[in-house]
PDB file of N, CA and C in Angstrom:
ATOM      1  N   MET A  45      -8.819  93.980 202.465  1.00 77.00           N
ATOM      2  CA  MET A  45      -8.497  94.936 204.019  1.00 77.00           C
ATOM      3  C   MET A  45      -9.737  95.961 204.588  1.00 77.00           C
ATOM      4  N   ARG A  46      -9.575  96.325 205.653  1.00 79.00           N
ATOM      5  CA  ARG A  46     -10.532  96.733 205.777  1.00 79.00           C
ATOM      6  C   ARG A  46      -9.569  97.815 207.446  1.00 79.00           C
ATOM      7  N   LEU A  47     -10.688  99.478 207.472  1.00 80.00           N
ATOM      8  CA  LEU A  47      -9.506 100.061 207.813  1.00 80.00           C
ATOM      9  C   LEU A  47     -10.630 101.012 208.366  1.00 80.00           C
ATOM     10  N   ILE A  48     -10.371 101.783 209.485  1.00 80.00           N
ATOM     11  CA  ILE A  48     -11.336 102.620 210.792  1.00 80.00           C
ATOM     12  C   ILE A  48     -10.490 103.409 210.393  1.00 80.00           C
ATOM     13  N   ILE A  49     -11.326 104.621 209.940  1.00 79.00           N
ATOM     14  CA  ILE A  49     -10.048 105.772 210.253  1.00 79.00           C
ATOM     15  C   ILE A  49     -11.068 106.835 211.121  1.00 79.00           C
ATOM     16  N   LEU A  50     -10.699 107.853 212.391  1.00 82.00           N
ATOM     17  CA  LEU A  50     -10.621 107.831 213.459  1.00 82.00           C
ATOM     18  C   LEU A  50     -10.363 109.312 213.956  1.00 82.00           C
ATOM     19  N   GLY A  51     -10.816 110.956 214.150  1.00 81.00           N
ATOM     20  CA  GLY A  51     -11.093 111.654 214.591  1.00 81.00           C
ATOM     21  C   GLY A  51     -11.941 113.005 214.705  1.00 81.00           C
ATOM     22  N   PRO A  52     -11.407 113.515 215.200  1.00 82.00           N
ATOM     23  CA  PRO A  52     -12.150 115.214 215.929  1.00 82.00           C
ATOM     24  C   PRO A  52     -13.145 115.530 214.833  1.00 82.00           C
ATOM     25  N   PRO A  53     -14.087 115.528 214.767  1.00 78.00           N
ATOM     26  CA  PRO A  53     -14.558 117.056 213.073  1.00 78.00           C
ATOM     27  C   PRO A  53     -13.935 117.857 212.657  1.00 78.00           C
ATOM     28  N   GLY A  54     -13.805 117.508 211.216  1.00 85.00           N
ATOM     29  CA  GLY A  54     -12.749 118.226 210.278  1.00 85.00           C
ATOM     30  C   GLY A  54     -10.881 117.338 210.363  1.00 85.00           C
ATOM     31  N   ALA A  55     -11.030 116.656 211.861  1.00 88.00           N
ATOM     32  CA  ALA A  55      -9.509 116.674 210.661  1.00 88.00           C
ATOM     33  C   ALA A  55      -9.301 115.493 209.625  1.00 88.00           C
ATOM     34  N   GLY A  56      -9.641 116.006 208.604  1.00 89.00           N
ATOM     35  CA  GLY A  56      -9.404 115.619 207.833  1.00 89.00           C
ATOM     36  C   GLY A  56     -10.005 113.949 207.043  1.00 89.00           C
ATOM     37  N   LYS A  57     -11.064 113.083 208.360  1.00 86.00           N
ATOM     38  CA  LYS A  57     -11.153 112.226 207.610  1.00 86.00           C
ATOM     39  C   LYS A  57     -11.991 111.287 206.980  1.00 86.00           C
ATOM     40  N   GLY A  58     -12.287 112.160 206.276  1.00 86.00           N
ATOM     41  CA  GLY A  58     -13.146 112.607 204.847  1.00 86.00           C
ATOM     42  C   GLY A  58     -12.640 111.833 203.863  1.00 86.00           C
ATOM     43  N   THR A  59     -11.556 113.612 203.970  1.00 91.00           N
ATOM     44  CA  THR A  59     -10.959 113.485 202.934  1.00 91.00           C
ATOM     45  C   THR A  59      -9.820 112.485 203.031  1.00 91.00           C
ATOM     46  N   GLN A  60      -9.307 112.122 203.665  1.00 91.00           N
ATOM     47  CA  GLN A  60      -8.410 110.646 203.759  1.00 91.00           C
ATOM     48  C   GLN A  60      -9.102 109.602 203.166  1.00 91.00           C
ATOM     49  N   ALA A  61     -10.182 109.297 203.669  1.00 89.00           N
ATOM     50  CA  ALA A  61     -10.728 107.960 203.331  1.00 89.00           C
ATOM     51  C   ALA A  61     -10.932 107.813 201.926  1.00 89.00           C
ATOM     52  N   LYS A  62     -11.311 109.002 200.991  1.00 91.00           N
ATOM     53  CA  LYS A  62     -11.782 109.451 199.648  1.00 91.00           C
ATOM     54  C   LYS A  62     -10.333 108.895 199.056  1.00 91.00           C
ATOM     55  N   LEU A  63      -8.943 108.770 199.087  1.00 94.00           N
ATOM     56  CA  LEU A  63      -7.982 108.987 199.027  1.00 94.00           C
ATOM     57  C   LEU A  63      -7.644 107.032 198.400  1.00 94.00           C
ATOM     58  N   LEU A  64      -8.081 107.407 200.229  1.00 92.00           N
ATOM     59  CA  LEU A  64      -7.298 105.773 200.305  1.00 92.00           C
ATOM     60  C   LEU A  64      -8.883 104.411 199.830  1.00 92.00           C
ATOM     61  N   ALA A  65      -9.682 105.026 199.482  1.00 90.00           N
ATOM     62  CA  ALA A  65     -10.465 104.235 198.688  1.00 90.00           C
ATOM     63  C   ALA A  65     -10.516 104.334 197.555  1.00 90.00           C
ATOM     64  N   LYS A  66     -10.300 105.410 196.689  1.00 92.00           N
ATOM     65  CA  LYS A  66      -9.223 105.453 195.345  1.00 92.00           C
ATOM     66  C   LYS A  66      -8.312 104.222 195.110  1.00 92.00           C
ATOM     67  N   LYS A  67      -7.780 104.891 195.821  1.00 92.00           N
ATOM     68  CA  LYS A  67      -6.096 104.602 195.489  1.00 92.00           C
ATOM     69  C   LYS A  67      -6.177 102.682 195.743  1.00 92.00           C
ATOM     70  N   PHE A  68      -6.803 102.477 196.743  1.00 90.00           N
ATOM     71  CA  PHE A  68      -6.633 101.148 197.066  1.00 90.00           C
ATOM     72  C   PHE A  68      -8.548  99.949 196.405  1.00 90.00           C
ATOM     73  N   ASN A  69      -8.813 101.349 196.420  1.00 89.00           N
ATOM     74  CA  ASN A  69     -10.206 100.440 195.044  1.00 89.00           C
ATOM     75  C   ASN A  69     -10.969  99.648 196.061  1.00 89.00           C
ATOM     76  N   ILE A  70     -11.120 100.232 196.904  1.00 88.00           N
ATOM     77  CA  ILE A  70     -12.118  99.936 198.269  1.00 88.00           C
ATOM     78  C   ILE A  70     -12.920 100.428 198.665  1.00 88.00           C
ATOM     79  N   GLN A  71     -13.883 100.182 199.552  1.00 85.00           N
ATOM     80  CA  GLN A  71     -15.646 100.753 199.612  1.00 85.00           C
ATOM     81  C   GLN A  71     -15.434 102.163 201.226  1.00 85.00           C
ATOM     82  N   GLN A  72     -15.693 102.578 200.588  1.00 86.00           N
ATOM     83  CA  GLN A  72     -15.844 104.464 201.783  1.00 86.00           C
ATOM     84  C   GLN A  72     -17.860 104.000 202.481  1.00 86.00           C
ATOM     85  N   ILE A  73     -17.097 103.942 203.184  1.00 85.00           N
ATOM     86  CA  ILE A  73     -18.483 104.007 204.202  1.00 85.00           C
ATOM     87  C   ILE A  73     -18.749 104.852 205.483  1.00 85.00           C
ATOM     88  N   SER A  74     -19.350 106.294 204.757  1.00 85.00           N
ATOM     89  CA  SER A  74     -19.300 107.624 205.991  1.00 85.00           C
ATOM     90  C   SER A  74     -20.364 107.806 206.230  1.00 85.00           C
ATOM     91  N   THR A  75     -20.636 107.473 207.879  1.00 84.00           N
ATOM     92  CA  THR A  75     -21.887 107.086 208.891  1.00 84.00           C
ATOM     93  C   THR A  75     -22.846 108.642 207.841  1.00 84.00           C
ATOM     94  N   GLY A  76     -22.123 109.322 208.551  1.00 84.00           N
ATOM     95  CA  GLY A  76     -22.356 110.745 207.844  1.00 84.00           C
ATOM     96  C   GLY A  76     -23.290 111.090 206.634  1.00 84.00           C
ATOM     97  N   ASP A  77     -22.373 110.501 205.385  1.00 86.00           N
ATOM     98  CA  ASP A  77     -22.874 110.126 204.139  1.00 86.00           C
ATOM     99  C   ASP A  77     -24.037 109.027 203.847  1.00 86.00           C
ATOM    100  N   ILE A  78     -24.173 108.236 204.443  1.00 86.00           N
ATOM    101  CA  ILE A  78     -25.331 107.401 204.363  1.00 86.00           C
ATOM    102  C   ILE A  78     -26.541 107.723 205.590  1.00 86.00           C
ATOM    103  N   LEU A  79     -26.032 108.461 206.618  1.00 87.00           N
ATOM    104  CA  LEU A  79     -27.403 109.459 207.508  1.00 87.00           C
ATOM    105  C   LEU A  79     -27.858 110.242 206.447  1.00 87.00           C
ATOM    106  N   ARG A  80     -27.338 111.264 205.640  1.00 88.00           N
ATOM    107  CA  ARG A  80     -28.148 112.311 205.003  1.00 88.00           C
ATOM    108  C   ARG A  80     -28.585 111.558 204.364  1.00 88.00           C
ATOM    109  N   ALA A  81     -28.533 110.493 203.418  1.00 88.00           N
ATOM    110  CA  ALA A  81     -28.565 110.119 202.089  1.00 88.00           C
ATOM    111  C   ALA A  81     -30.248 108.975 202.962  1.00 88.00           C
ATOM    112  N   ALA A  82     -30.087 108.536 204.061  1.00 87.00           N
ATOM    113  CA  ALA A  82     -31.217 107.764 204.261  1.00 87.00           C
ATOM    114  C   ALA A  82     -32.885 108.862 204.414  1.00 87.00           C
ATOM    115  N   VAL A  83     -32.091 110.376 204.695  1.00 90.00           N
ATOM    116  CA  VAL A  83     -32.880 111.037 205.333  1.00 90.00           C
ATOM    117  C   VAL A  83     -32.904 111.573 203.800  1.00 90.00           C
ATOM    118  N   LYS A  84     -32.412 111.565 202.673  1.00 93.00           N
ATOM    119  CA  LYS A  84     -33.397 112.035 201.822  1.00 93.00           C
ATOM    120  C   LYS A  84     -33.727 111.682 201.188  1.00 93.00           C
ATOM    121  N   LYS A  85     -33.557 110.173 201.328  1.00 91.00           N
ATOM    122  CA  LYS A  85     -34.801 109.298 200.437  1.00 91.00           C
ATOM    123  C   LYS A  85     -35.767 109.699 200.894  1.00 91.00           C
ATOM    124  N   LYS A  86     -35.798 108.957 202.521  1.00 91.00           N
ATOM    125  CA  LYS A  86     -37.501 109.420 203.264  1.00 91.00           C
ATOM    126  C   LYS A  86     -37.213 107.978 203.248  1.00 91.00           C
ATOM    127  N   THR A  87     -36.800 107.432 203.874  1.00 86.00           N
ATOM    128  CA  THR A  87     -36.658 105.445 203.730  1.00 86.00           C
ATOM    129  C   THR A  87     -37.256 105.602 204.884  1.00 86.00           C
ATOM    130  N   PRO A  88     -37.744 104.514 205.910  1.00 87.00           N
ATOM    131  CA  PRO A  88     -38.405 104.619 207.207  1.00 87.00           C
ATOM    132  C   PRO A  88     -37.163 104.436 208.461  1.00 87.00           C
ATOM    133  N   LEU A  89     -35.873 103.849 207.609  1.00 85.00           N
ATOM    134  CA  LEU A  89     -34.840 103.962 208.481  1.00 85.00           C
ATOM    135  C   LEU A  89     -34.245 105.724 208.785  1.00 85.00           C
ATOM    136  N   GLY A  90     -34.270 106.699 207.751  1.00 87.00           N
ATOM    137  CA  GLY A  90     -34.084 108.059 207.335  1.00 87.00           C
ATOM    138  C   GLY A  90     -34.612 109.098 207.766  1.00 87.00           C
ATOM    139  N   LEU A  91     -36.714 108.514 207.987  1.00 91.00           N
ATOM    140  CA  LEU A  91     -36.994 108.892 208.911  1.00 91.00           C
ATOM    141  C   LEU A  91     -37.292 109.203 210.312  1.00 91.00           C
ATOM    142  N   GLU A  92     -36.797 108.500 210.887  1.00 89.00           N
ATOM    143  CA  GLU A  92     -36.664 108.033 212.027  1.00 89.00           C
ATOM    144  C   GLU A  92     -34.857 108.766 212.743  1.00 89.00           C
ATOM    145  N   VAL A  93     -34.422 108.469 211.765  1.00 89.00           N
ATOM    146  CA  VAL A  93     -33.255 109.183 211.864  1.00 89.00           C
ATOM    147  C   VAL A  93     -33.858 111.034 211.988  1.00 89.00           C
ATOM    148  N   GLU A  94     -34.149 111.243 210.701  1.00 92.00           N
ATOM    149  CA  GLU A  94     -34.050 113.020 210.714  1.00 92.00           C
ATOM    150  C   GLU A  94     -34.922 113.594 211.680  1.00 92.00           C
ATOM    151  N   LYS A  95     -35.996 112.595 212.548  1.00 93.00           N
ATOM    152  CA  LYS A  95     -36.794 112.737 214.194  1.00 93.00           C
ATOM    153  C   LYS A  95     -35.485 113.274 214.623  1.00 93.00           C
ATOM    154  N   ILE A  96     -33.976 112.080 215.010  1.00 92.00           N
ATOM    155  CA  ILE A  96     -33.914 112.545 216.075  1.00 92.00           C
ATOM    156  C   ILE A  96     -32.789 113.605 215.934  1.00 92.00           C
ATOM    157  N   MET A  97     -32.577 113.569 214.751  1.00 89.00           N
ATOM    158  CA  MET A  97     -31.452 114.554 213.953  1.00 89.00           C
ATOM    159  C   MET A  97     -32.114 115.833 214.617  1.00 89.00           C
ATOM    160  N   GLN A  98     -32.845 116.205 214.066  1.00 91.00           N
ATOM    161  CA  GLN A  98     -34.277 117.562 213.980  1.00 91.00           C
ATOM    162  C   GLN A  98     -34.076 117.361 215.608  1.00 91.00           C
ATOM    163  N   ALA A  99     -33.896 116.367 216.479  1.00 93.00           N
ATOM    164  CA  ALA A  99     -34.036 117.366 217.996  1.00 93.00           C
ATOM    165  C   ALA A  99     -33.343 117.821 218.444  1.00 93.00           C
ATOM    166  N   GLY A 100     -31.639 117.606 217.710  1.00 90.00           N
ATOM    167  CA  GLY A 100     -30.429 118.018 218.330  1.00 90.00           C
ATOM    168  C   GLY A 100     -29.576 116.704 218.962  1.00 90.00           C
ATOM    169  N   GLN A 101     -30.700 114.985 218.790  1.00 91.00           N
ATOM    170  CA  GLN A 101     -29.920 114.134 219.262  1.00 91.00           C
ATOM    171  C   GLN A 101     -28.497 113.088 218.344  1.00 91.00           C
ATOM    172  N   LEU A 102     -27.786 112.415 219.055  1.00 87.00           N
ATOM    173  CA  LEU A 102     -27.480 112.252 217.990  1.00 87.00           C
ATOM    174  C   LEU A 102     -27.631 110.446 218.103  1.00 87.00           C
ATOM    175  N   VAL A 103     -27.759 109.710 216.818  1.00 89.00           N
ATOM    176  CA  VAL A 103     -28.150 108.275 216.460  1.00 89.00           C
ATOM    177  C   VAL A 103     -27.559 107.729 217.330  1.00 89.00           C
ATOM    178  N   PRO A 104     -28.728 106.924 218.048  1.00 91.00           N
ATOM    179  CA  PRO A 104     -28.308 106.295 218.754  1.00 91.00           C
ATOM    180  C   PRO A 104     -27.756 104.728 218.196  1.00 91.00           C
ATOM    181  N   ASP A 105     -26.729 104.410 218.414  1.00 90.00           N
ATOM    182  CA  ASP A 105     -25.409 103.324 218.220  1.00 90.00           C
ATOM    183  C   ASP A 105     -26.682 101.851 217.286  1.00 90.00           C
ATOM    184  N   GLU A 106     -27.255 101.535 217.659  1.00 90.00           N
ATOM    185  CA  GLU A 106     -27.749 100.253 217.409  1.00 90.00           C
ATOM    186  C   GLU A 106     -28.622 101.080 216.062  1.00 90.00           C
ATOM    187  N   THR A 107     -28.779 102.046 215.973  1.00 87.00           N
ATOM    188  CA  THR A 107     -29.989 102.627 214.735  1.00 87.00           C
ATOM    189  C   THR A 107     -28.164 102.670 213.486  1.00 87.00           C
ATOM    190  N   VAL A 108     -27.102 103.329 214.359  1.00 88.00           N
ATOM    191  CA  VAL A 108     -26.000 103.147 212.647  1.00 88.00           C
ATOM    192  C   VAL A 108     -25.437 101.925 212.707  1.00 88.00           C
ATOM    193  N   ASN A 109     -25.389 100.530 213.991  1.00 90.00           N
ATOM    194  CA  ASN A 109     -24.931  99.742 213.261  1.00 90.00           C
ATOM    195  C   ASN A 109     -25.605  98.714 212.248  1.00 90.00           C
ATOM    196  N   LYS A 110     -27.106  98.958 212.232  1.00 85.00           N
ATOM    197  CA  LYS A 110     -28.131  98.641 211.078  1.00 85.00           C
ATOM    198  C   LYS A 110     -28.112  99.093 209.908  1.00 85.00           C
ATOM    199  N   ILE A 111     -27.480 100.419 210.053  1.00 82.00           N
ATOM    200  CA  ILE A 111     -26.663 100.780 208.897  1.00 82.00           C
ATOM    201  C   ILE A 111     -26.245 101.017 208.016  1.00 82.00           C
ATOM    202  N   ILE A 112     -24.364 100.454 208.657  1.00 84.00           N
ATOM    203  CA  ILE A 112     -23.556 100.083 208.574  1.00 84.00           C
ATOM    204  C   ILE A 112     -24.158  98.987 208.127  1.00 84.00           C
ATOM    205  N   GLU A 113     -24.504  97.924 208.578  1.00 85.00           N
ATOM    206  CA  GLU A 113     -24.819  96.397 208.205  1.00 85.00           C
ATOM    207  C   GLU A 113     -24.965  96.359 207.066  1.00 85.00           C
ATOM    208  N   GLU A 114     -26.935  97.344 206.589  1.00 81.00           N
ATOM    209  CA  GLU A 114     -26.797  97.122 205.553  1.00 81.00           C
ATOM    210  C   GLU A 114     -26.040  97.326 204.739  1.00 81.00           C
ATOM    211  N   GLU A 115     -25.073  98.836 204.635  1.00 80.00           N
ATOM    212  CA  GLU A 115     -24.371  99.448 203.778  1.00 80.00           C
ATOM    213  C   GLU A 115     -23.759  97.990 203.385  1.00 80.00           C
ATOM    214  N   ILE A 116     -22.314  97.267 204.817  1.00 81.00           N
ATOM    215  CA  ILE A 116     -22.029  96.620 203.652  1.00 81.00           C
ATOM    216  C   ILE A 116     -22.349  95.245 203.267  1.00 81.00           C
ATOM    217  N   ARG A 117     -23.830  94.783 203.159  1.00 82.00           N
ATOM    218  CA  ARG A 117     -24.254  93.554 203.008  1.00 82.00           C
ATOM    219  C   ARG A 117     -24.558  93.806 201.225  1.00 82.00           C
ATOM    220  N   GLY A 118     -24.534  95.413 201.013  1.00 78.00           N
ATOM    221  CA  GLY A 118     -24.876  95.405 199.635  1.00 78.00           C
ATOM    222  C   GLY A 118     -23.186  95.564 198.838  1.00 78.00           C
ATOM    223  N   PHE A 119     -22.225  95.678 199.503  1.00 75.00           N
ATOM    224  CA  PHE A 119     -20.944  95.319 198.686  1.00 75.00           C
ATOM    225  C   PHE A 119     -20.766  93.462 197.878  1.00 75.00           C
ATOM    226  N   SER A 120     -20.882  93.667 196.690  1.00 68.00           N
ATOM    227  CA  SER A 120     -21.047  92.621 196.059  1.00 68.00           C
ATOM    228  C   SER A 120     -19.458  92.014 195.430  1.00 68.00           C
ATOM    229  N   ASN A 121     -18.539  93.075 195.059  1.00 65.00           N
ATOM    230  CA  ASN A 121     -17.555  92.448 194.871  1.00 65.00           C
ATOM    231  C   ASN A 121     -16.206  93.492 195.121  1.00 65.00           C
ATOM    232  N   SER A 122     -16.501  94.003 196.280  1.00 67.00           N
ATOM    233  CA  SER A 122     -15.412  94.588 197.347  1.00 67.00           C
ATOM    234  C   SER A 122     -14.541  93.611 197.416  1.00 67.00           C
ATOM    235  N   HIS A 123     -12.733  94.695 197.341  1.00 79.00           N
ATOM    236  CA  HIS A 123     -12.044  93.901 198.015  1.00 79.00           C
ATOM    237  C   HIS A 123     -11.474  94.689 199.540  1.00 79.00           C
ATOM    238  N   GLY A 124     -11.966  95.147 200.006  1.00 83.00           N
ATOM    239  CA  GLY A 124     -12.534  95.647 201.163  1.00 83.00           C
ATOM    240  C   GLY A 124     -13.352  97.180 201.385  1.00 83.00           C
ATOM    241  N   PHE A 125     -13.081  98.071 202.797  1.00 84.00           N
ATOM    242  CA  PHE A 125     -13.949  99.246 203.107  1.00 84.00           C
ATOM    243  C   PHE A 125     -13.401  99.832 204.229  1.00 84.00           C
ATOM    244  N   ILE A 126     -13.108 100.526 203.832  1.00 85.00           N
ATOM    245  CA  ILE A 126     -13.305 102.157 205.309  1.00 85.00           C
ATOM    246  C   ILE A 126     -14.199 102.454 205.927  1.00 85.00           C
ATOM    247  N   LEU A 127     -14.141 102.251 207.059  1.00 83.00           N
ATOM    248  CA  LEU A 127     -15.472 102.983 208.048  1.00 83.00           C
ATOM    249  C   LEU A 127     -14.781 104.590 208.186  1.00 83.00           C
ATOM    250  N   ASP A 128     -15.400 105.409 208.072  1.00 81.00           N
ATOM    251  CA  ASP A 128     -15.332 106.961 207.702  1.00 81.00           C
ATOM    252  C   ASP A 128     -16.361 107.603 208.983  1.00 81.00           C
ATOM    253  N   GLY A 129     -16.143 107.760 210.112  1.00 74.00           N
ATOM    254  CA  GLY A 129     -16.398 107.926 211.009  1.00 74.00           C
ATOM    255  C   GLY A 129     -17.390 106.954 211.978  1.00 74.00           C
ATOM    256  N   TYR A 130     -16.901 105.775 211.870  1.00 72.00           N
ATOM    257  CA  TYR A 130     -18.045 105.063 212.794  1.00 72.00           C
ATOM    258  C   TYR A 130     -16.390 103.554 213.232  1.00 72.00           C
ATOM    259  N   PRO A 131     -16.518 103.541 214.981  1.00 66.00           N
ATOM    260  CA  PRO A 131     -17.948 103.611 215.655  1.00 66.00           C
ATOM    261  C   PRO A 131     -17.477 104.854 216.131  1.00 66.00           C
TER     262      PRO A 131
END
């Protein structure tokens, strides 16, 4: 199962994604959560993202795509995933 939840900020995408992930036992991939975690961990990609975010700019699609790809590759026993806030 692969789901994508789209909507404006504050529409409840994250809330619904968490509920669906739990109900169907699938992974939730939230770009915002992943970006914040990378910044907090001070990973090379996180440091790059931090500069962009501090400048008030959007993180380029290419960078977000790399992060999503890394996240999906890390799933070993998943029945699927939900992309929350991506693309």
